[in-house]
Coordinates of C-alpha atoms in Angstrom, one line a residue:
X1 CA -13.3 -2.2 0.5
X2 CA -16.5 -0.4 1.5
X3 CA -16.6 1.6 4.8
X4 CA -19.7 1.4 7.1
X5 CA -20.9 3.6 9.9
X6 CA -22.5 1.8 12.8
X7 CA -24.3 2.4 16.1
X8 CA -24.4 -0.6 18.5
X9 CA -25.6 -1.1 22.1
X10 CA -23.7 -3.2 24.7
X11 CA -25.3 -5.3 27.5
X12 CA -25.6 -2.2 29.7
X13 CA -27.5 -0.2 27.1
X14 CA -24.5 2.1 26.2
X15 CA -24.5 3.1 22.5
X16 CA -21.2 2.8 20.7
X17 CA -20.6 4.6 17.4
X18 CA -17.8 4.1 14.9
X19 CA -16.8 3.0 11.4
X20 CA -15.6 -0.4 10.1
X21 CA -14.3 -1.6 6.7
X22 CA -16.0 -4.8 5.5
X23 CA -17.3 -6.4 2.3
X24 CA -21.0 -6.1 3.4
X25 CA -23.4 -5.0 6.2
X26 CA -23.7 -8.6 7.3
X27 CA -20.0 -8.9 8.0
X28 CA -20.2 -5.6 10.0
X29 CA -23.1 -7.0 12.0
X30 CA -21.2 -10.2 12.7
X31 CA -18.1 -8.1 13.7
X32 CA -20.3 -6.3 16.3
X33 CA -22.0 -9.5 17.6
X34 CA -18.6 -11.1 18.1
X35 CA -17.8 -8.1 20.5
X36 CA -21.1 -8.7 22.4
X37 CA -22.7 -5.6 20.8
X38 CA -26.2 -5.3 19.4
X39 CA -26.3 -3.6 16.0
X40 CA -28.7 -0.7 15.9
X41 CA -27.6 1.2 12.7
X42 CA -25.3 0.0 9.9
X43 CA -25.0 2.1 6.8
X44 CA -22.5 2.7 4.1
X45 CA -20.5 5.9 4.2
X46 CA -19.6 5.9 0.5
X47 CA -22.5 8.1 -0.6
X48 CA -22.3 10.2 2.4
X49 CA -18.6 11.0 1.8
X50 CA -19.3 12.0 -1.8
X51 CA -22.2 14.3 -1.0
X52 CA -20.6 15.9 2.0
X53 CA -17.6 17.3 0.2
X54 CA -18.7 20.9 0.8
X55 CA -19.5 20.3 4.4
X56 CA -16.3 18.4 5.3
X57 CA -13.8 19.9 2.9
X58 CA -10.6 18.6 1.4
X59 CA -9.0 18.4 4.9
X60 CA -11.1 15.4 5.9
X61 CA -8.7 13.0 4.2
X62 CA -6.3 11.4 6.7
X63 CA -2.8 10.7 5.5
X64 CA -0.3 8.3 6.8
X65 CA 1.9 11.2 8.1
X66 CA -1.1 12.5 10.1
X67 CA -1.6 9.1 11.8
X68 CA 2.1 9.0 12.6
X69 CA 2.0 12.4 14.3
X70 CA -1.2 11.5 16.1
X71 CA 0.3 8.3 17.6
X72 CA 3.5 10.1 18.4
X73 CA 1.7 13.0 20.2
X74 CA -0.3 10.5 22.2
X75 CA 2.9 8.8 23.3
X76 CA 4.6 12.1 24.3
X77 CA 1.6 13.4 26.2
X78 CA 1.2 10.1 28.2
X79 CA 4.9 10.0 28.9
X80 CA 4.8 13.6 30.2
X81 CA 2.3 12.6 32.8
X82 CA -1.1 13.6 31.3
X83 CA -4.0 11.2 31.5
X84 CA -5.4 9.5 28.4
X85 CA -8.6 11.6 28.7
X86 CA -6.7 14.9 29.0
X87 CA -4.5 13.9 26.1
X88 CA -7.4 13.1 23.8
X89 CA -9.2 16.3 24.8
X90 CA -6.1 18.4 24.0
X91 CA -5.4 16.7 20.7
X92 CA -9.1 16.9 19.6
X93 CA -9.1 20.6 20.2
X94 CA -5.8 21.2 18.4
X95 CA -6.4 19.0 15.2
X96 CA -7.9 20.8 12.2
X97 CA -8.8 17.5 10.3
X98 CA -12.5 16.8 10.8
X99 CA -12.1 13.0 10.5
X100 CA -9.2 12.9 13.1
X101 CA -11.2 15.2 15.4
X102 CA -14.2 12.8 15.2
X103 CA -12.0 9.8 16.0
X104 CA -10.5 11.6 19.0
X105 CA -13.8 12.8 20.3
X106 CA -15.3 9.3 19.9
X107 CA -12.3 7.8 21.7
X108 CA -12.6 10.2 24.6
X109 CA -16.4 9.6 24.9
X110 CA -15.9 5.8 24.8
X111 CA -13.1 5.9 27.4
X112 CA -15.4 7.8 29.7
X113 CA -17.8 4.9 29.3
X114 CA -15.1 2.4 30.2
X115 CA -14.1 1.3 26.6
X116 CA -10.4 0.9 25.8
X117 CA -8.6 3.2 23.3
X118 CA -7.8 0.2 21.1
X119 CA -11.5 -0.7 20.8
X120 CA -12.3 2.7 19.5
X121 CA -9.4 2.8 17.0
X122 CA -10.5 -0.7 15.8
X123 CA -13.8 0.9 14.8
X124 CA -11.7 3.1 12.4
X125 CA -9.7 0.2 10.8
X126 CA -9.6 2.2 7.6
X127 CA -7.0 4.5 9.1
X128 CA -5.4 2.2 11.8
X129 CA -4.1 -1.2 10.6
X130 CA -4.7 -4.2 12.9
X131 CA -1.0 -4.5 13.7
X132 CA -1.0 -1.1 15.5
X133 CA -4.3 -1.8 17.2
X134 CA -2.8 -5.0 18.5
X135 CA 0.2 -3.2 19.8
X136 CA -1.9 -0.6 21.6
X137 CA -4.1 -3.4 23.1
X138 CA -1.0 -5.1 24.4
X139 CA 0.3 -1.8 25.8
X140 CA -3.0 -1.3 27.6
X141 CA -2.9 -4.8 29.1
X142 CA 0.7 -4.3 30.3
X143 CA 0.1 -0.8 31.6
X144 CA 2.9 0.7 29.4
X145 CA 0.7 2.4 26.8
X146 CA 3.0 5.4 26.4
X147 CA 6.0 3.4 25.4
X148 CA 4.0 1.1 23.2
X149 CA 2.5 4.1 21.3
X150 CA 6.1 5.4 20.9
X151 CA 7.1 2.0 19.3
X152 CA 4.0 2.1 17.1
X153 CA 4.9 5.6 15.9
X154 CA 8.5 4.5 15.1
X155 CA 7.2 1.4 13.3
X156 CA 4.7 3.4 11.2
X157 CA 7.4 6.0 10.4
X158 CA 9.9 3.4 9.2
X159 CA 7.3 1.7 7.0
X160 CA 6.3 5.0 5.6
X161 CA 10.0 5.9 4.9
X162 CA 10.6 2.5 3.2
X163 CA 7.6 2.9 0.9
X164 CA 8.6 6.5 0.2
X165 CA 12.2 5.4 -0.8
X166 CA 10.9 2.7 -3.1
X167 CA 8.5 5.2 -4.8
X168 CA 11.2 7.8 -5.1
X169 CA 13.6 5.3 -6.7
X170 CA 11.0 4.6 -9.4
X171 CA 10.5 8.3 -10.4
X172 CA 13.3 8.4 -13.0
X173 CA 12.2 5.2 -14.8
X174 CA 8.6 6.5 -14.8
X175 CA 9.8 9.8 -16.3
X176 CA 11.5 7.9 -19.1
X177 CA 8.4 5.9 -19.9
X178 CA 6.1 8.9 -19.8
X179 CA 8.5 11.0 -22.0
X180 CA 8.7 8.2 -24.5
X181 CA 4.9 7.8 -24.6
X182 CA 4.5 11.5 -25.0
X183 CA 7.0 11.6 -28.0
X184 CA 5.2 8.8 -29.7
X185 CA 1.8 10.4 -29.0
X186 CA 3.0 13.7 -30.5
X187 CA 4.3 11.9 -33.7
X188 CA 1.0 10.0 -34.1
X189 CA -1.4 12.9 -33.3
X190 CA 0.3 16.0 -34.7
X191 CA 3.0 15.0 -37.2
X192 CA 1.8 11.9 -39.0
X193 CA -1.7 13.3 -39.9
X194 CA -0.1 16.2 -41.7
X195 CA 2.0 13.8 -43.8
X196 CA -0.8 11.4 -44.9
X197 CA -2.1 13.7 -47.7
X198 CA 1.5 14.1 -49.0
X199 CA 2.0 10.3 -49.0
X200 CA -1.3 9.9 -50.9
X201 CA -0.3 12.5 -53.6
X202 CA 3.1 10.9 -53.9
X203 CA 1.5 7.6 -55.0
X204 CA 4.0 5.5 -53.1
X205 CA 3.7 2.0 -51.6
X206 CA 3.7 2.5 -47.8
X207 CA 5.4 -0.1 -45.6
X208 CA 3.0 -2.2 -43.5
X209 CA 4.2 -0.7 -40.2
X210 CA 3.5 2.8 -41.6
X211 CA 0.0 1.8 -42.7
X212 CA -0.7 0.5 -39.1
X213 CA 0.6 3.7 -37.6
X214 CA -1.6 5.8 -40.0
X215 CA -4.7 3.8 -38.8
X216 CA -3.7 4.4 -35.1
X217 CA -3.1 8.0 -35.9
X218 CA -6.5 8.4 -37.4
X219 CA -8.1 6.8 -34.4
X220 CA -6.2 9.0 -32.0
X221 CA -6.9 12.2 -34.0
X222 CA -10.6 11.6 -34.3
X223 CA -11.5 13.2 -30.9
X224 CA -9.0 14.6 -28.4
X225 CA -11.8 14.6 -25.7
X226 CA -12.4 10.9 -26.3
X227 CA -8.6 10.2 -26.1
X228 CA -8.5 12.0 -22.7
X229 CA -11.5 10.1 -21.4
X230 CA -10.2 6.7 -22.6
X231 CA -6.8 7.5 -21.0
X232 CA -8.4 8.4 -17.6
X233 CA -10.5 5.2 -17.7
X234 CA -7.4 3.1 -18.6
X235 CA -5.5 4.6 -15.7
X236 CA -8.4 3.9 -13.3
X237 CA -8.8 0.3 -14.5
X238 CA -5.0 -0.3 -14.1
X239 CA -5.1 1.1 -10.6
X240 CA -8.3 -0.8 -9.6
X241 CA -7.0 -4.1 -11.1
X242 CA -3.7 -3.7 -9.2
X243 CA -5.7 -3.6 -5.9
X244 CA -7.8 -6.7 -6.7
X245 CA -6.8 -10.2 -5.6
X246 CA -6.2 -11.4 -9.1
X247 CA -4.2 -8.3 -9.9
X248 CA -2.0 -8.8 -6.8
X249 CA -1.5 -12.4 -7.7
X250 CA -0.5 -11.6 -11.3
X251 CA 1.8 -8.8 -10.1
X252 CA 3.5 -11.2 -7.6
X253 CA 4.0 -13.8 -10.4
X254 CA 5.5 -11.2 -12.8
X255 CA 7.9 -10.0 -10.1
X256 CA 9.0 -13.6 -9.5
X257 CA 9.9 -13.9 -13.1
X258 CA 12.7 -11.3 -12.9
X259 CA 15.4 -12.4 -10.5
X260 CA 16.5 -9.0 -9.3
X261 CA 12.9 -7.8 -8.7
X262 CA 12.1 -11.1 -6.9
X263 CA 15.1 -10.7 -4.6
X264 CA 14.1 -7.1 -3.8
X265 CA 10.5 -8.1 -3.0
X266 CA 11.7 -10.9 -0.9
X267 CA 13.9 -8.5 1.2
X268 CA 11.0 -6.0 1.6
X269 CA 8.7 -8.8 2.9
X270 CA 11.4 -9.9 5.4
X271 CA 11.8 -6.3 6.6
X272 CA 8.1 -5.9 7.1
X273 CA 7.8 -9.3 8.9
X274 CA 10.9 -8.9 11.2
X275 CA 10.1 -5.3 12.1
X276 CA 6.5 -6.1 12.9
X277 CA 7.5 -9.1 15.1
X278 CA 10.1 -7.0 16.9
X279 CA 7.7 -4.3 17.9
X280 CA 4.8 -6.6 18.6
X281 CA 6.9 -8.7 21.0
X282 CA 8.4 -5.6 22.6
X283 CA 4.8 -4.4 23.3
X284 CA 4.3 -7.4 25.5
X285 CA 2.3 -9.5 23.0
X286 CA 2.8 -13.3 22.9
X287 CA 4.5 -15.1 20.0
X288 CA 1.3 -16.6 18.6
X289 CA -0.7 -13.3 18.6
X290 CA 2.3 -11.5 17.2
X291 CA 2.5 -13.9 14.3
X292 CA -1.2 -13.3 13.5
X293 CA -0.8 -9.6 13.2
X294 CA 2.6 -9.9 11.5
X295 CA 1.1 -12.1 8.8
X296 CA -1.2 -9.3 7.7
X297 CA 1.6 -6.7 7.6
X298 CA 3.9 -8.7 5.2
X299 CA 1.8 -7.8 2.1
X300 CA 2.5 -10.9 0.0
X301 CA 0.3 -13.9 0.0
X302 CA 3.1 -16.5 -0.1
X303 CA 4.6 -15.1 3.1
X304 CA 1.2 -14.8 4.8
X305 CA 0.6 -18.6 4.2
X306 CA 4.0 -19.5 5.6
X307 CA 3.5 -17.3 8.7
X308 CA 0.1 -18.8 9.3
X309 CA 1.6 -22.3 8.9
X310 CA 4.3 -21.3 11.4
X311 CA 1.6 -20.2 13.8
X312 CA -0.1 -23.6 13.6
X313 CA 3.3 -25.3 14.1
X314 CA 4.1 -23.3 17.2
X315 CA 0.8 -24.2 18.7
X316 CA 1.9 -27.8 18.4
X317 CA 5.1 -27.1 20.3
X318 CA 7.5 -26.5 17.5
X319 CA 10.0 -23.7 17.3
X320 CA 9.4 -20.8 14.9
X321 CA 12.9 -21.1 13.4
X322 CA 12.3 -24.8 12.6
X323 CA 9.2 -24.0 10.6
X324 CA 10.7 -21.0 8.7
X325 CA 13.8 -23.2 8.0
X326 CA 11.6 -25.3 5.7
X327 CA 11.2 -22.3 3.3
X328 CA 14.7 -21.2 2.4
X329 CA 13.5 -19.4 -0.8
X330 CA 11.4 -17.0 1.3
X331 CA 13.4 -17.0 4.6
X332 CA 17.2 -17.3 4.2
X333 CA 19.2 -19.6 6.4
X334 CA 21.0 -16.6 8.0
X335 CA 17.7 -15.2 9.2
X336 CA 16.3 -18.5 10.6
X337 CA 19.7 -19.1 12.3
X338 CA 19.5 -15.7 14.0
X339 CA 15.9 -16.4 15.1
X340 CA 17.0 -19.7 16.5
X341 CA 19.6 -17.9 18.6
X342 CA 17.0 -15.5 19.8
X343 CA 14.7 -18.4 20.8
X344 CA 17.5 -20.0 22.8
X345 CA 18.6 -16.8 24.6
X346 CA 15.1 -15.4 25.2
X347 CA 15.9 -12.2 23.3
X348 CA 13.6 -12.8 20.2
X349 CA 12.3 -9.2 20.1
X350 CA 15.8 -7.8 19.9
X351 CA 16.8 -10.3 17.2
X352 CA 13.9 -9.4 15.1
X353 CA 14.6 -5.6 15.4
X354 CA 18.3 -6.1 14.5
X355 CA 17.3 -8.3 11.5
X356 CA 14.9 -5.7 10.2
X357 CA 17.6 -3.0 10.3
X358 CA 20.0 -5.3 8.5
X359 CA 17.5 -6.3 5.8
X360 CA 16.4 -2.7 5.4
X361 CA 20.0 -1.8 4.4
X362 CA 19.9 -4.8 2.0
X363 CA 16.7 -3.4 0.5
X364 CA 18.4 -0.1 -0.2
X365 CA 21.4 -1.9 -1.7
X366 CA 19.2 -4.1 -3.9
X367 CA 17.1 -1.1 -5.0
X368 CA 20.3 0.8 -6.2
X369 CA 21.5 -2.3 -8.0
X370 CA 18.2 -2.8 -9.7
X371 CA 18.0 0.8 -10.9
X372 CA 21.6 0.7 -12.2
X373 CA 20.4 -2.1 -14.5
X374 CA 16.9 -0.9 -15.1
X375 CA 17.7 2.6 -16.3
X376 CA 20.0 1.7 -19.3
X377 CA 17.6 -1.1 -20.3
X378 CA 14.6 1.3 -20.3
X379 CA 16.6 3.8 -22.3
X380 CA 17.5 1.1 -24.8
X381 CA 13.9 -0.1 -25.1
X382 CA 12.4 3.4 -25.3
X383 CA 15.0 4.4 -27.8
X384 CA 14.1 1.4 -30.0
X385 CA 10.4 2.0 -29.8
X386 CA 10.6 5.8 -30.5
X387 CA 13.2 5.2 -33.2
X388 CA 11.0 2.5 -34.8
X389 CA 8.0 4.9 -35.0
X390 CA 10.2 7.7 -36.3
X391 CA 11.8 5.3 -38.8
X392 CA 8.3 4.2 -40.0
X393 CA 7.4 7.9 -40.7
X394 CA 10.8 8.7 -42.3
X395 CA 10.8 5.8 -44.8
X396 CA 7.9 7.2 -46.9
X397 CA 9.4 10.7 -46.8
X398 CA 12.7 9.3 -48.1
X399 CA 10.8 7.5 -50.9
X400 CA 9.1 10.7 -51.9
X401 CA 12.4 12.6 -52.0
X402 CA 14.0 9.8 -54.0
X403 CA 11.0 10.0 -56.5
X404 CA 11.5 13.7 -57.0
X405 CA 15.2 13.2 -57.7

């Protein structure tokens, strides 16, 4: 989604500066008007970011780890007795990342003008998801910002570690796929072209699969530079399509076809939902507002719809557990039963945190089980594919040798 830089004036004439992700300038303008700000300047940062590479440098990129350390350092400083202005001043002077430095300086300046920290961070939603901004806003309202920032840092860290574990688990299967593609590529680009002339001189009838491979080989061998460009474009299109709404929908449907993958994705969504709810409620946020932010953190459309439906049901006076109980395929009876106990005892935030820990262990277990099945299946499939290509090359060679004898 495009990123826009804006300058806007409030009713007192104070100019606020920041960045906001939105589909268009009109959406940014409406975002500012909703906050009783008058838009003065709204411009895309895309071109600016590309042209200012030499000015800003590679260090301008803000990673998830840097955000975790920033929020953690804010929490530690506030808990140690420093004021929020002193904390921001120290962190801004210490950070080497130009983008983080700009965010901290803007936050300090806006705080001096009476604006909350959460309002400034919301202007940089590209780096700070709404769930964390919501937690910080709740911490500001309750006067317990240091503890809330600590919870936000823990939440961010656990989400990051979960994502990292899932990616790490997929490294070996990806190596298998890449190695198989590389072997097939070497056979088609370097081995088969050297055998084509021999096959033609031998005057033998080539199998249909070998003829197809020869045509593919000729196409790949035509220009290595073109092969590289096409490969890069293909990777880009795959990555881009994965981020689109249609791509995410297709990916979700494909994952639902495979039972073990479906179960893993279900548990991951439950972990994200319960963890978000636990920390949001602990920060002092109400149940309805917590559900609004938690819905966006789940990451799967079907769960977002259910959470939004639960939100509407709660507004009508129904219990959260009763609504979730209507969707046993997404929220198991065990979870809804535990939530019902939390609603009865008034310890809902603790119930959500405990549930997230339980289902996080379940994710690890499901991931190991999936990989234990996936690895031999991938080995078998890749072996058949590579073996099939090799066999298609070896058949004509065998025919030639038989003809000589």
